[in-house]
């Protein structure tokens, strides 16, 4: 029952005449994706409150949602997370094209965390913001490929690269604790093997070995797993945005 919507999308791929009805059912979801993007990319307050059917973002997002329906399959994780990612990519592409046309760089692109002031205080914390900003200014296929590879890997753990905003640490103290947990896993073959074998964070063992409170580990589970995979894996570009983790120590 947990993946009813995911299965519905798979079924619609075999019966495309049902696509329009499904799109209409998800009108609110599509508009919410647009609002989130506009809210974090410097759109006006009025634009954030109401999304007009006549605006470019609506047409682009509608097409992106349909694209997500056509290209989705189970190993991509939740359909809604995947659709949100596709919509975001298309809106970023559109913003980048507009920026080139106007010879301007997009301001304040989609941030990794919800609080931009905290990101300014701790620049290493905003990996997603920095990645998106870099791609907006100078498209880099190698970074894009790393994001796609990481996203594929994260799906094994039940989340995507673009789900990380909600689980990323905001406070400096919490961020340091997460770095401690990540380094503890990377330095422990037992913990690392357990994570990769079971597809789950060994919370009890990690709490005991790192000294990081269970509450923090559970709350930031996705972030800790993602950071472990990026820093310990073959992601040279993405790992640059997590230098804080690499500076951490488990001792």
PDB file of C-alpha atoms in Angstrom:
ATOM      1  CA  UNK A   1       0.000   0.000   0.000  1.00  0.00           C
ATOM      2  CA  UNK A   2       2.921   2.347   0.617  1.00  0.00           C
ATOM      3  CA  UNK A   3       3.694   2.624  -3.103  1.00  0.00           C
ATOM      4  CA  UNK A   4       0.152   2.859  -4.468  1.00  0.00           C
ATOM      5  CA  UNK A   5       0.890   6.061  -6.392  1.00  0.00           C
ATOM      6  CA  UNK A   6       4.138   4.631  -7.751  1.00  0.00           C
ATOM      7  CA  UNK A   7       2.279   1.591  -9.085  1.00  0.00           C
ATOM      8  CA  UNK A   8      -0.434   3.810 -10.537  1.00  0.00           C
ATOM      9  CA  UNK A   9       2.160   5.681 -12.593  1.00  0.00           C
ATOM     10  CA  UNK A  10       3.569   2.378 -13.870  1.00  0.00           C
ATOM     11  CA  UNK A  11       0.042   1.311 -14.854  1.00  0.00           C
ATOM     12  CA  UNK A  12      -0.578   4.611 -16.654  1.00  0.00           C
ATOM     13  CA  UNK A  13       2.538   4.039 -18.750  1.00  0.00           C
ATOM     14  CA  UNK A  14       0.669   1.035 -20.187  1.00  0.00           C
ATOM     15  CA  UNK A  15      -2.580   3.008 -20.520  1.00  0.00           C
ATOM     16  CA  UNK A  16      -1.522   6.545 -21.564  1.00  0.00           C
ATOM     17  CA  UNK A  17      -5.140   7.621 -22.057  1.00  0.00           C
ATOM     18  CA  UNK A  18      -5.336   7.859 -18.249  1.00  0.00           C
ATOM     19  CA  UNK A  19      -2.457  10.349 -18.046  1.00  0.00           C
ATOM     20  CA  UNK A  20      -4.543  13.531 -18.305  1.00  0.00           C
ATOM     21  CA  UNK A  21      -6.782  12.516 -15.419  1.00  0.00           C
ATOM     22  CA  UNK A  22      -3.753  11.773 -13.228  1.00  0.00           C
ATOM     23  CA  UNK A  23      -2.195  15.134 -14.113  1.00  0.00           C
ATOM     24  CA  UNK A  24      -5.420  16.913 -13.122  1.00  0.00           C
ATOM     25  CA  UNK A  25      -5.446  15.008  -9.829  1.00  0.00           C
ATOM     26  CA  UNK A  26      -1.959  16.342  -9.118  1.00  0.00           C
ATOM     27  CA  UNK A  27      -2.578  19.973 -10.035  1.00  0.00           C
ATOM     28  CA  UNK A  28      -1.908  21.089  -6.442  1.00  0.00           C
ATOM     29  CA  UNK A  29       1.339  19.088  -6.269  1.00  0.00           C
ATOM     30  CA  UNK A  30       2.657  20.684  -9.473  1.00  0.00           C
ATOM     31  CA  UNK A  31       1.764  24.189  -8.273  1.00  0.00           C
ATOM     32  CA  UNK A  32       3.446  23.536  -4.925  1.00  0.00           C
ATOM     33  CA  UNK A  33       6.641  22.514  -6.743  1.00  0.00           C
ATOM     34  CA  UNK A  34       6.522  25.804  -8.647  1.00  0.00           C
ATOM     35  CA  UNK A  35       5.906  27.832  -5.473  1.00  0.00           C
ATOM     36  CA  UNK A  36       8.846  26.208  -3.700  1.00  0.00           C
ATOM     37  CA  UNK A  37      11.113  26.972  -6.632  1.00  0.00           C
ATOM     38  CA  UNK A  38       9.891  30.566  -6.929  1.00  0.00           C
ATOM     39  CA  UNK A  39      10.117  31.109  -3.192  1.00  0.00           C
ATOM     40  CA  UNK A  40      13.774  30.085  -3.164  1.00  0.00           C
ATOM     41  CA  UNK A  41      14.784  31.726  -6.421  1.00  0.00           C
ATOM     42  CA  UNK A  42      13.773  35.287  -5.613  1.00  0.00           C
ATOM     43  CA  UNK A  43      10.310  35.469  -7.173  1.00  0.00           C
ATOM     44  CA  UNK A  44       7.944  38.187  -6.000  1.00  0.00           C
ATOM     45  CA  UNK A  45       5.590  37.572  -3.077  1.00  0.00           C
ATOM     46  CA  UNK A  46       2.533  37.713  -5.339  1.00  0.00           C
ATOM     47  CA  UNK A  47       4.052  35.114  -7.671  1.00  0.00           C
ATOM     48  CA  UNK A  48       4.688  32.806  -4.736  1.00  0.00           C
ATOM     49  CA  UNK A  49       1.079  33.075  -3.559  1.00  0.00           C
ATOM     50  CA  UNK A  50      -0.581  32.355  -6.905  1.00  0.00           C
ATOM     51  CA  UNK A  51       0.604  30.344  -9.871  1.00  0.00           C
ATOM     52  CA  UNK A  52      -1.112  31.405 -13.088  1.00  0.00           C
ATOM     53  CA  UNK A  53      -1.791  28.874 -15.838  1.00  0.00           C
ATOM     54  CA  UNK A  54      -0.441  31.406 -18.324  1.00  0.00           C
ATOM     55  CA  UNK A  55       3.042  31.761 -16.840  1.00  0.00           C
ATOM     56  CA  UNK A  56       6.104  29.982 -18.215  1.00  0.00           C
ATOM     57  CA  UNK A  57       6.803  28.079 -15.010  1.00  0.00           C
ATOM     58  CA  UNK A  58       3.390  26.420 -15.142  1.00  0.00           C
ATOM     59  CA  UNK A  59       3.775  25.196 -18.730  1.00  0.00           C
ATOM     60  CA  UNK A  60       7.318  23.973 -18.073  1.00  0.00           C
ATOM     61  CA  UNK A  61       6.316  22.174 -14.878  1.00  0.00           C
ATOM     62  CA  UNK A  62       3.275  20.570 -16.485  1.00  0.00           C
ATOM     63  CA  UNK A  63       5.452  19.195 -19.268  1.00  0.00           C
ATOM     64  CA  UNK A  64       8.080  18.087 -16.733  1.00  0.00           C
ATOM     65  CA  UNK A  65       5.464  16.246 -14.655  1.00  0.00           C
ATOM     66  CA  UNK A  66       4.303  14.394 -17.766  1.00  0.00           C
ATOM     67  CA  UNK A  67       7.931  13.592 -18.590  1.00  0.00           C
ATOM     68  CA  UNK A  68       8.366  12.180 -15.077  1.00  0.00           C
ATOM     69  CA  UNK A  69       5.314   9.964 -15.588  1.00  0.00           C
ATOM     70  CA  UNK A  70       6.753   8.586 -18.822  1.00  0.00           C
ATOM     71  CA  UNK A  71      10.283   7.937 -17.528  1.00  0.00           C
ATOM     72  CA  UNK A  72       9.559   6.775 -13.970  1.00  0.00           C
ATOM     73  CA  UNK A  73      10.350   3.273 -12.759  1.00  0.00           C
ATOM     74  CA  UNK A  74      10.466   1.688  -9.310  1.00  0.00           C
ATOM     75  CA  UNK A  75      14.204   1.921  -8.677  1.00  0.00           C
ATOM     76  CA  UNK A  76      13.948   5.715  -8.813  1.00  0.00           C
ATOM     77  CA  UNK A  77      12.224   5.647  -5.412  1.00  0.00           C
ATOM     78  CA  UNK A  78       9.064   7.624  -4.667  1.00  0.00           C
ATOM     79  CA  UNK A  79       7.337   8.962  -7.784  1.00  0.00           C
ATOM     80  CA  UNK A  80       6.589  12.298  -6.135  1.00  0.00           C
ATOM     81  CA  UNK A  81      10.232  12.783  -5.152  1.00  0.00           C
ATOM     82  CA  UNK A  82      11.286  11.876  -8.687  1.00  0.00           C
ATOM     83  CA  UNK A  83       8.667  14.177 -10.258  1.00  0.00           C
ATOM     84  CA  UNK A  84       9.729  17.028  -7.977  1.00  0.00           C
ATOM     85  CA  UNK A  85      13.342  16.515  -9.081  1.00  0.00           C
ATOM     86  CA  UNK A  86      12.408  16.523 -12.792  1.00  0.00           C
ATOM     87  CA  UNK A  87      10.301  19.673 -12.394  1.00  0.00           C
ATOM     88  CA  UNK A  88      13.127  21.398 -10.526  1.00  0.00           C
ATOM     89  CA  UNK A  89      15.662  20.472 -13.211  1.00  0.00           C
ATOM     90  CA  UNK A  90      13.451  21.857 -15.972  1.00  0.00           C
ATOM     91  CA  UNK A  91      12.824  25.087 -14.063  1.00  0.00           C
ATOM     92  CA  UNK A  92      16.558  25.479 -13.427  1.00  0.00           C
ATOM     93  CA  UNK A  93      17.247  24.880 -17.133  1.00  0.00           C
ATOM     94  CA  UNK A  94      14.687  27.541 -18.002  1.00  0.00           C
ATOM     95  CA  UNK A  95      16.183  29.994 -15.494  1.00  0.00           C
ATOM     96  CA  UNK A  96      19.641  29.353 -16.909  1.00  0.00           C
ATOM     97  CA  UNK A  97      18.458  29.989 -20.471  1.00  0.00           C
ATOM     98  CA  UNK A  98      16.772  33.199 -19.388  1.00  0.00           C
ATOM     99  CA  UNK A  99      19.924  34.279 -17.573  1.00  0.00           C
ATOM    100  CA  UNK A 100      22.016  33.744 -20.688  1.00  0.00           C
ATOM    101  CA  UNK A 101      19.527  35.687 -22.759  1.00  0.00           C
ATOM    102  CA  UNK A 102      19.561  38.602 -20.327  1.00  0.00           C
ATOM    103  CA  UNK A 103      23.299  38.216 -19.656  1.00  0.00           C
ATOM    104  CA  UNK A 104      22.542  37.860 -15.980  1.00  0.00           C
ATOM    105  CA  UNK A 105      23.204  35.174 -13.400  1.00  0.00           C
ATOM    106  CA  UNK A 106      20.158  33.842 -11.478  1.00  0.00           C
ATOM    107  CA  UNK A 107      20.116  35.166  -7.922  1.00  0.00           C
ATOM    108  CA  UNK A 108      19.520  33.121  -4.811  1.00  0.00           C
ATOM    109  CA  UNK A 109      18.925  29.717  -6.480  1.00  0.00           C
ATOM    110  CA  UNK A 110      17.301  26.743  -4.747  1.00  0.00           C
ATOM    111  CA  UNK A 111      18.996  26.270  -1.386  1.00  0.00           C
ATOM    112  CA  UNK A 112      19.963  23.038   0.293  1.00  0.00           C
ATOM    113  CA  UNK A 113      18.578  24.156   3.636  1.00  0.00           C
ATOM    114  CA  UNK A 114      15.499  26.179   4.470  1.00  0.00           C
ATOM    115  CA  UNK A 115      17.385  29.041   6.135  1.00  0.00           C
ATOM    116  CA  UNK A 116      19.671  31.008   3.814  1.00  0.00           C
ATOM    117  CA  UNK A 117      21.104  33.076   6.684  1.00  0.00           C
ATOM    118  CA  UNK A 118      22.396  29.917   8.323  1.00  0.00           C
ATOM    119  CA  UNK A 119      23.939  28.860   5.033  1.00  0.00           C
ATOM    120  CA  UNK A 120      25.826  32.159   4.870  1.00  0.00           C
ATOM    121  CA  UNK A 121      27.129  31.539   8.384  1.00  0.00           C
ATOM    122  CA  UNK A 122      28.272  28.010   7.559  1.00  0.00           C
ATOM    123  CA  UNK A 123      29.125  27.924   3.838  1.00  0.00           C
ATOM    124  CA  UNK A 124      30.015  24.217   3.745  1.00  0.00           C
ATOM    125  CA  UNK A 125      26.464  23.472   4.877  1.00  0.00           C
ATOM    126  CA  UNK A 126      24.932  24.559   1.559  1.00  0.00           C
ATOM    127  CA  UNK A 127      26.138  21.811  -0.749  1.00  0.00           C
ATOM    128  CA  UNK A 128      22.965  21.716  -2.781  1.00  0.00           C
ATOM    129  CA  UNK A 129      22.824  25.493  -3.135  1.00  0.00           C
ATOM    130  CA  UNK A 130      26.436  25.633  -4.309  1.00  0.00           C
ATOM    131  CA  UNK A 131      25.927  22.778  -6.770  1.00  0.00           C
ATOM    132  CA  UNK A 132      22.824  24.373  -8.265  1.00  0.00           C
ATOM    133  CA  UNK A 133      24.516  27.768  -8.406  1.00  0.00           C
ATOM    134  CA  UNK A 134      27.524  26.254 -10.195  1.00  0.00           C
ATOM    135  CA  UNK A 135      25.305  24.496 -12.730  1.00  0.00           C
ATOM    136  CA  UNK A 136      23.311  27.690 -13.265  1.00  0.00           C
ATOM    137  CA  UNK A 137      26.401  29.726 -14.091  1.00  0.00           C
ATOM    138  CA  UNK A 138      28.497  27.136 -15.910  1.00  0.00           C
ATOM    139  CA  UNK A 139      26.874  23.807 -16.797  1.00  0.00           C
ATOM    140  CA  UNK A 140      29.189  20.926 -15.960  1.00  0.00           C
ATOM    141  CA  UNK A 141      28.234  17.511 -17.264  1.00  0.00           C
ATOM    142  CA  UNK A 142      30.557  15.771 -14.812  1.00  0.00           C
ATOM    143  CA  UNK A 143      28.710  17.269 -11.828  1.00  0.00           C
ATOM    144  CA  UNK A 144      25.361  16.393 -13.375  1.00  0.00           C
ATOM    145  CA  UNK A 145      26.501  12.805 -13.897  1.00  0.00           C
ATOM    146  CA  UNK A 146      27.680  12.596 -10.290  1.00  0.00           C
ATOM    147  CA  UNK A 147      24.315  13.866  -9.043  1.00  0.00           C
ATOM    148  CA  UNK A 148      22.514  11.271 -11.147  1.00  0.00           C
ATOM    149  CA  UNK A 149      24.836   8.505  -9.916  1.00  0.00           C
ATOM    150  CA  UNK A 150      24.426   9.622  -6.302  1.00  0.00           C
ATOM    151  CA  UNK A 151      20.673   9.838  -6.735  1.00  0.00           C
ATOM    152  CA  UNK A 152      20.629   6.280  -8.063  1.00  0.00           C
ATOM    153  CA  UNK A 153      22.671   5.106  -5.079  1.00  0.00           C
ATOM    154  CA  UNK A 154      20.480   6.967  -2.585  1.00  0.00           C
ATOM    155  CA  UNK A 155      17.395   5.232  -4.007  1.00  0.00           C
ATOM    156  CA  UNK A 156      18.766   2.010  -2.473  1.00  0.00           C
ATOM    157  CA  UNK A 157      18.263   3.676   0.903  1.00  0.00           C
ATOM    158  CA  UNK A 158      14.782   4.981   0.076  1.00  0.00           C
ATOM    159  CA  UNK A 159      15.484   8.656  -0.648  1.00  0.00           C
ATOM    160  CA  UNK A 160      16.885  10.938  -3.343  1.00  0.00           C
ATOM    161  CA  UNK A 161      19.490  13.695  -3.589  1.00  0.00           C
ATOM    162  CA  UNK A 162      16.666  16.203  -3.600  1.00  0.00           C
ATOM    163  CA  UNK A 163      15.116  14.859  -0.378  1.00  0.00           C
ATOM    164  CA  UNK A 164      18.105  15.978   1.687  1.00  0.00           C
ATOM    165  CA  UNK A 165      16.921  19.492   2.523  1.00  0.00           C
ATOM    166  CA  UNK A 166      14.609  18.278   5.295  1.00  0.00           C
ATOM    167  CA  UNK A 167      17.260  16.171   7.013  1.00  0.00           C
ATOM    168  CA  UNK A 168      20.290  18.453   6.695  1.00  0.00           C
ATOM    169  CA  UNK A 169      21.681  19.864   9.954  1.00  0.00           C
ATOM    170  CA  UNK A 170      21.165  23.588  10.491  1.00  0.00           C
ATOM    171  CA  UNK A 171      22.952  24.382  13.767  1.00  0.00           C
ATOM    172  CA  UNK A 172      26.756  24.273  13.918  1.00  0.00           C
ATOM    173  CA  UNK A 173      26.695  21.887  16.875  1.00  0.00           C
ATOM    174  CA  UNK A 174      24.388  19.451  15.081  1.00  0.00           C
ATOM    175  CA  UNK A 175      26.418  19.695  11.905  1.00  0.00           C
ATOM    176  CA  UNK A 176      29.576  18.814  13.843  1.00  0.00           C
ATOM    177  CA  UNK A 177      27.801  15.816  15.396  1.00  0.00           C
ATOM    178  CA  UNK A 178      26.754  14.570  11.952  1.00  0.00           C
ATOM    179  CA  UNK A 179      30.334  14.959  10.693  1.00  0.00           C
ATOM    180  CA  UNK A 180      31.485  12.897  13.666  1.00  0.00           C
ATOM    181  CA  UNK A 181      28.984  10.161  12.816  1.00  0.00           C
ATOM    182  CA  UNK A 182      30.004  10.125   9.145  1.00  0.00           C
ATOM    183  CA  UNK A 183      33.700   9.846   9.919  1.00  0.00           C
ATOM    184  CA  UNK A 184      33.007   7.118  12.462  1.00  0.00           C
ATOM    185  CA  UNK A 185      31.300   5.049   9.756  1.00  0.00           C
ATOM    186  CA  UNK A 186      34.058   5.700   7.225  1.00  0.00           C
ATOM    187  CA  UNK A 187      36.735   4.644   9.720  1.00  0.00           C
ATOM    188  CA  UNK A 188      34.884   1.490  10.801  1.00  0.00           C
ATOM    189  CA  UNK A 189      34.811  -1.388   8.273  1.00  0.00           C
ATOM    190  CA  UNK A 190      32.136  -3.075  10.408  1.00  0.00           C
ATOM    191  CA  UNK A 191      29.743  -0.104  10.356  1.00  0.00           C
ATOM    192  CA  UNK A 192      30.406   0.573   6.687  1.00  0.00           C
ATOM    193  CA  UNK A 193      29.769  -3.037   5.721  1.00  0.00           C
ATOM    194  CA  UNK A 194      26.570  -3.130   7.777  1.00  0.00           C
ATOM    195  CA  UNK A 195      25.309   0.037   6.093  1.00  0.00           C
ATOM    196  CA  UNK A 196      25.986  -1.271   2.597  1.00  0.00           C
ATOM    197  CA  UNK A 197      24.757  -4.806   3.281  1.00  0.00           C
ATOM    198  CA  UNK A 198      21.476  -3.918   4.995  1.00  0.00           C
ATOM    199  CA  UNK A 199      20.756  -0.598   3.316  1.00  0.00           C
ATOM    200  CA  UNK A 200      20.088   0.879   6.740  1.00  0.00           C
ATOM    201  CA  UNK A 201      22.032   3.056   9.144  1.00  0.00           C
ATOM    202  CA  UNK A 202      23.338   0.945  12.076  1.00  0.00           C
ATOM    203  CA  UNK A 203      21.952   3.450  14.564  1.00  0.00           C
ATOM    204  CA  UNK A 204      22.575   1.541  17.791  1.00  0.00           C
ATOM    205  CA  UNK A 205      26.176   0.642  16.943  1.00  0.00           C
ATOM    206  CA  UNK A 206      26.865   4.103  15.544  1.00  0.00           C
ATOM    207  CA  UNK A 207      25.563   5.785  18.689  1.00  0.00           C
ATOM    208  CA  UNK A 208      27.798   3.594  20.847  1.00  0.00           C
ATOM    209  CA  UNK A 209      30.952   4.020  18.753  1.00  0.00           C
ATOM    210  CA  UNK A 210      30.634   7.727  17.921  1.00  0.00           C
ATOM    211  CA  UNK A 211      28.979   9.070  21.048  1.00  0.00           C
ATOM    212  CA  UNK A 212      26.490  10.987  18.893  1.00  0.00           C
ATOM    213  CA  UNK A 213      23.001  10.963  20.468  1.00  0.00           C
ATOM    214  CA  UNK A 214      20.509   8.580  18.873  1.00  0.00           C
ATOM    215  CA  UNK A 215      18.022  11.423  18.375  1.00  0.00           C
ATOM    216  CA  UNK A 216      20.458  13.319  16.129  1.00  0.00           C
ATOM    217  CA  UNK A 217      21.358  10.200  14.151  1.00  0.00           C
ATOM    218  CA  UNK A 218      17.706   9.340  13.525  1.00  0.00           C
ATOM    219  CA  UNK A 219      16.688  12.892  12.642  1.00  0.00           C
ATOM    220  CA  UNK A 220      19.552  13.331  10.158  1.00  0.00           C
ATOM    221  CA  UNK A 221      19.702   9.738   8.906  1.00  0.00           C
ATOM    222  CA  UNK A 222      19.453  10.645   5.208  1.00  0.00           C
ATOM    223  CA  UNK A 223      22.126  13.325   5.490  1.00  0.00           C
ATOM    224  CA  UNK A 224      24.539  10.994   7.303  1.00  0.00           C
ATOM    225  CA  UNK A 225      24.041   8.223   4.735  1.00  0.00           C
ATOM    226  CA  UNK A 226      24.393  10.644   1.809  1.00  0.00           C
ATOM    227  CA  UNK A 227      27.547  12.217   3.236  1.00  0.00           C
ATOM    228  CA  UNK A 228      29.047   8.785   3.894  1.00  0.00           C
ATOM    229  CA  UNK A 229      28.387   7.700   0.306  1.00  0.00           C
ATOM    230  CA  UNK A 230      29.679  10.949  -1.234  1.00  0.00           C
ATOM    231  CA  UNK A 231      32.810  11.401   0.879  1.00  0.00           C
ATOM    232  CA  UNK A 232      33.662   7.698   0.820  1.00  0.00           C
ATOM    233  CA  UNK A 233      32.679   7.090  -2.795  1.00  0.00           C
ATOM    234  CA  UNK A 234      33.751   8.122  -6.265  1.00  0.00           C
ATOM    235  CA  UNK A 235      32.226  11.598  -6.303  1.00  0.00           C
ATOM    236  CA  UNK A 236      35.192  13.999  -6.634  1.00  0.00           C
ATOM    237  CA  UNK A 237      33.066  17.034  -7.519  1.00  0.00           C
ATOM    238  CA  UNK A 238      30.292  16.559  -4.953  1.00  0.00           C
ATOM    239  CA  UNK A 239      32.772  15.719  -2.195  1.00  0.00           C
ATOM    240  CA  UNK A 240      34.300  19.181  -2.628  1.00  0.00           C
ATOM    241  CA  UNK A 241      31.046  20.624  -1.323  1.00  0.00           C
ATOM    242  CA  UNK A 242      31.344  18.541   1.844  1.00  0.00           C
ATOM    243  CA  UNK A 243      34.759  19.688   2.994  1.00  0.00           C
ATOM    244  CA  UNK A 244      33.364  20.186   6.497  1.00  0.00           C
ATOM    245  CA  UNK A 245      32.752  16.442   6.749  1.00  0.00           C
ATOM    246  CA  UNK A 246      36.276  15.663   5.583  1.00  0.00           C
ATOM    247  CA  UNK A 247      37.669  18.029   8.207  1.00  0.00           C
ATOM    248  CA  UNK A 248      35.732  16.225  10.920  1.00  0.00           C
ATOM    249  CA  UNK A 249      37.126  13.526  13.149  1.00  0.00           C
ATOM    250  CA  UNK A 250      35.638  10.621  15.021  1.00  0.00           C
ATOM    251  CA  UNK A 251      38.243  10.766  17.708  1.00  0.00           C
TER     252      UNK A 251
END
